[in-house]
Amino acid sequence: MKKILFSIAMLCIANLSISQVVFQSDLSAWDTTGNPTDFFGGRTSIADANVTEVTTGAVHGTSFANVINSGTGHKRLTTQAITVIPGGKYIINMWIAGTAGDLRVNYYDLTNSSYGTYTSYQTISGTALTMYTDSITVPSGCTSIEYIMSTRNTSALGFIVLARRA
């Protein structure tokens, strides 16, 4: 019985070390220009005016980000640079509430100056806070990325981002 408990304990510890959080933002910190401090990396294509802080109804931290892109073409909101393990798979969890919109994720490989492949769009609807989960795998020669949240057809979205190594 002690060997079984020891084995279970070791598996739990190993799992914790494998699935380390590499980026987390509850969107509570905003700079003097009105942008969330963890975001607006170099590959962001959405206008500053279309990403606003909302403090009412935040569940994690003190704020949400309202991301509005009512057009049918995608706009990117990217993180600041994040160090990653080459060839690593990363799971992205975002808490989202929105009345309408499409969301997908990707990464920009800063090491090799190239985009990854976008995941499929997931449609967001309803005002209940829902966890959106997706994953990306970075190339073997990549050590630094910007996570990309790509939106279209949005009237209002609020989200929190947590990325961990799978």
PDB file of N, CA and C in Angstrom, residues 69-106:
ATOM      1  N   ASN A  69     -14.179  43.541 -32.543  1.00  0.00           N
ATOM      2  CA  ASN A  69     -13.834  43.496 -33.956  1.00  0.00           C
ATOM      3  C   ASN A  69     -15.092  43.039 -34.679  1.00  0.00           C
ATOM      4  N   SER A  70     -15.928  43.979 -35.041  1.00  0.00           N
ATOM      5  CA  SER A  70     -17.211  43.631 -35.650  1.00  0.00           C
ATOM      6  C   SER A  70     -17.088  43.188 -37.108  1.00  0.00           C
ATOM      7  N   GLY A  71     -15.908  43.322 -37.695  1.00  0.00           N
ATOM      8  CA  GLY A  71     -15.714  42.902 -39.078  1.00  0.00           C
ATOM      9  C   GLY A  71     -15.557  41.394 -39.214  1.00  0.00           C
ATOM     10  N   THR A  72     -15.633  40.919 -40.461  1.00  0.00           N
ATOM     11  CA  THR A  72     -15.508  39.487 -40.723  1.00  0.00           C
ATOM     12  C   THR A  72     -14.052  39.042 -40.870  1.00  0.00           C
ATOM     13  N   GLY A  73     -13.129  39.978 -41.069  1.00  0.00           N
ATOM     14  CA  GLY A  73     -11.708  39.655 -41.111  1.00  0.00           C
ATOM     15  C   GLY A  73     -11.146  39.619 -39.702  1.00  0.00           C
ATOM     16  N   HIS A  74     -10.155  38.764 -39.467  1.00  0.00           N
ATOM     17  CA  HIS A  74      -9.638  38.613 -38.104  1.00  0.00           C
ATOM     18  C   HIS A  74      -8.713  39.758 -37.714  1.00  0.00           C
ATOM     19  N   LYS A  75      -8.668  40.022 -36.417  1.00  0.00           N
ATOM     20  CA  LYS A  75      -7.711  40.955 -35.815  1.00  0.00           C
ATOM     21  C   LYS A  75      -7.025  40.209 -34.683  1.00  0.00           C
ATOM     22  N   ARG A  76      -5.734  40.479 -34.510  1.00  0.00           N
ATOM     23  CA  ARG A  76      -4.936  39.781 -33.505  1.00  0.00           C
ATOM     24  C   ARG A  76      -4.699  40.653 -32.280  1.00  0.00           C
ATOM     25  N   LEU A  77      -4.841  40.028 -31.118  1.00  0.00           N
ATOM     26  CA  LEU A  77      -4.367  40.599 -29.866  1.00  0.00           C
ATOM     27  C   LEU A  77      -3.304  39.634 -29.363  1.00  0.00           C
ATOM     28  N   THR A  78      -2.062  40.106 -29.252  1.00  0.00           N
ATOM     29  CA  THR A  78      -0.970  39.217 -28.876  1.00  0.00           C
ATOM     30  C   THR A  78      -0.392  39.607 -27.521  1.00  0.00           C
ATOM     31  N   THR A  79       0.235  38.630 -26.880  1.00  0.00           N
ATOM     32  CA  THR A  79       0.912  38.872 -25.611  1.00  0.00           C
ATOM     33  C   THR A  79       2.266  39.511 -25.878  1.00  0.00           C
ATOM     34  N   GLN A  80       2.888  39.973 -24.830  1.00  0.00           N
ATOM     35  CA  GLN A  80       4.296  40.338 -24.897  1.00  0.00           C
ATOM     36  C   GLN A  80       5.077  39.041 -25.096  1.00  0.00           C
ATOM     37  N   ALA A  81       6.360  39.127 -25.377  1.00  0.00           N
ATOM     38  CA  ALA A  81       7.195  37.940 -25.627  1.00  0.00           C
ATOM     39  C   ALA A  81       7.193  36.996 -24.430  1.00  0.00           C
ATOM     40  N   ILE A  82       7.099  35.694 -24.724  1.00  0.00           N
ATOM     41  CA  ILE A  82       7.091  34.650 -23.704  1.00  0.00           C
ATOM     42  C   ILE A  82       8.155  33.615 -24.066  1.00  0.00           C
ATOM     43  N   THR A  83       8.972  33.232 -23.105  1.00  0.00           N
ATOM     44  CA  THR A  83       9.977  32.193 -23.318  1.00  0.00           C
ATOM     45  C   THR A  83       9.296  30.828 -23.275  1.00  0.00           C
ATOM     46  N   VAL A  84       9.609  29.969 -24.261  1.00  0.00           N
ATOM     47  CA  VAL A  84       9.021  28.629 -24.346  1.00  0.00           C
ATOM     48  C   VAL A  84      10.118  27.588 -24.528  1.00  0.00           C
ATOM     49  N   ILE A  85       9.749  26.343 -24.327  1.00  0.00           N
ATOM     50  CA  ILE A  85      10.672  25.229 -24.542  1.00  0.00           C
ATOM     51  C   ILE A  85      10.517  24.763 -25.992  1.00  0.00           C
ATOM     52  N   PRO A  86      11.615  24.700 -26.745  1.00  0.00           N
ATOM     53  CA  PRO A  86      11.523  24.283 -28.148  1.00  0.00           C
ATOM     54  C   PRO A  86      10.783  22.956 -28.298  1.00  0.00           C
ATOM     55  N   GLY A  87       9.833  22.907 -29.237  1.00  0.00           N
ATOM     56  CA  GLY A  87       9.061  21.706 -29.509  1.00  0.00           C
ATOM     57  C   GLY A  87       7.962  21.441 -28.498  1.00  0.00           C
ATOM     58  N   GLY A  88       7.760  22.333 -27.551  1.00  0.00           N
ATOM     59  CA  GLY A  88       6.780  22.114 -26.483  1.00  0.00           C
ATOM     60  C   GLY A  88       5.344  22.331 -26.935  1.00  0.00           C
ATOM     61  N   LYS A  89       4.455  21.564 -26.313  1.00  0.00           N
ATOM     62  CA  LYS A  89       3.020  21.746 -26.528  1.00  0.00           C
ATOM     63  C   LYS A  89       2.486  22.573 -25.364  1.00  0.00           C
ATOM     64  N   TYR A  90       1.670  23.572 -25.663  1.00  0.00           N
ATOM     65  CA  TYR A  90       1.139  24.465 -24.651  1.00  0.00           C
ATOM     66  C   TYR A  90      -0.387  24.491 -24.721  1.00  0.00           C
ATOM     67  N   ILE A  91      -0.984  24.359 -23.558  1.00  0.00           N
ATOM     68  CA  ILE A  91      -2.442  24.407 -23.446  1.00  0.00           C
ATOM     69  C   ILE A  91      -2.825  25.823 -23.052  1.00  0.00           C
ATOM     70  N   ILE A  92      -3.811  26.364 -23.729  1.00  0.00           N
ATOM     71  CA  ILE A  92      -4.276  27.726 -23.466  1.00  0.00           C
ATOM     72  C   ILE A  92      -5.694  27.650 -22.936  1.00  0.00           C
ATOM     73  N   ASN A  93      -5.901  28.205 -21.758  1.00  0.00           N
ATOM     74  CA  ASN A  93      -7.237  28.304 -21.167  1.00  0.00           C
ATOM     75  C   ASN A  93      -7.592  29.776 -21.065  1.00  0.00           C
ATOM     76  N   MET A  94      -8.760  30.134 -21.548  1.00  0.00           N
ATOM     77  CA  MET A  94      -9.238  31.505 -21.444  1.00  0.00           C
ATOM     78  C   MET A  94     -10.657  31.479 -20.907  1.00  0.00           C
ATOM     79  N   TRP A  95     -10.918  32.300 -19.908  1.00  0.00           N
ATOM     80  CA  TRP A  95     -12.285  32.471 -19.431  1.00  0.00           C
ATOM     81  C   TRP A  95     -12.896  33.578 -20.254  1.00  0.00           C
ATOM     82  N   ILE A  96     -14.031  33.276 -20.907  1.00  0.00           N
ATOM     83  CA  ILE A  96     -14.635  34.211 -21.855  1.00  0.00           C
ATOM     84  C   ILE A  96     -16.109  34.397 -21.551  1.00  0.00           C
ATOM     85  N   ALA A  97     -16.557  35.613 -21.697  1.00  0.00           N
ATOM     86  CA  ALA A  97     -17.980  35.918 -21.678  1.00  0.00           C
ATOM     87  C   ALA A  97     -18.209  36.889 -22.822  1.00  0.00           C
ATOM     88  N   GLY A  98     -19.174  36.637 -23.657  1.00  0.00           N
ATOM     89  CA  GLY A  98     -19.423  37.532 -24.776  1.00  0.00           C
ATOM     90  C   GLY A  98     -20.762  37.258 -25.402  1.00  0.00           C
ATOM     91  N   THR A  99     -21.307  38.271 -26.032  1.00  0.00           N
ATOM     92  CA  THR A  99     -22.615  38.096 -26.658  1.00  0.00           C
ATOM     93  C   THR A  99     -22.516  37.470 -28.036  1.00  0.00           C
ATOM     94  N   ALA A 100     -21.393  37.646 -28.707  1.00  0.00           N
ATOM     95  CA  ALA A 100     -21.215  37.044 -30.026  1.00  0.00           C
ATOM     96  C   ALA A 100     -19.753  37.177 -30.437  1.00  0.00           C
ATOM     97  N   GLY A 101     -19.304  36.273 -31.275  1.00  0.00           N
ATOM     98  CA  GLY A 101     -17.960  36.396 -31.803  1.00  0.00           C
ATOM     99  C   GLY A 101     -17.303  35.058 -32.067  1.00  0.00           C
ATOM    100  N   ASP A 102     -16.200  35.118 -32.787  1.00  0.00           N
ATOM    101  CA  ASP A 102     -15.401  33.945 -33.107  1.00  0.00           C
ATOM    102  C   ASP A 102     -13.994  34.175 -32.578  1.00  0.00           C
ATOM    103  N   LEU A 103     -13.403  33.123 -32.033  1.00  0.00           N
ATOM    104  CA  LEU A 103     -12.082  33.215 -31.439  1.00  0.00           C
ATOM    105  C   LEU A 103     -11.258  31.999 -31.834  1.00  0.00           C
ATOM    106  N   ARG A 104      -9.986  32.242 -32.149  1.00  0.00           N
ATOM    107  CA  ARG A 104      -9.036  31.160 -32.403  1.00  0.00           C
ATOM    108  C   ARG A 104      -7.682  31.596 -31.856  1.00  0.00           C
ATOM    109  N   VAL A 105      -6.761  30.656 -31.730  1.00  0.00           N
ATOM    110  CA  VAL A 105      -5.441  30.985 -31.181  1.00  0.00           C
ATOM    111  C   VAL A 105      -4.336  30.544 -32.133  1.00  0.00           C
ATOM    112  N   ASN A 106      -3.163  31.108 -31.896  1.00  0.00           N
ATOM    113  CA  ASN A 106      -1.983  30.802 -32.682  1.00  0.00           C
ATOM    114  C   ASN A 106      -0.784  31.333 -31.901  1.00  0.00           C
TER     115      ASN A 106
END
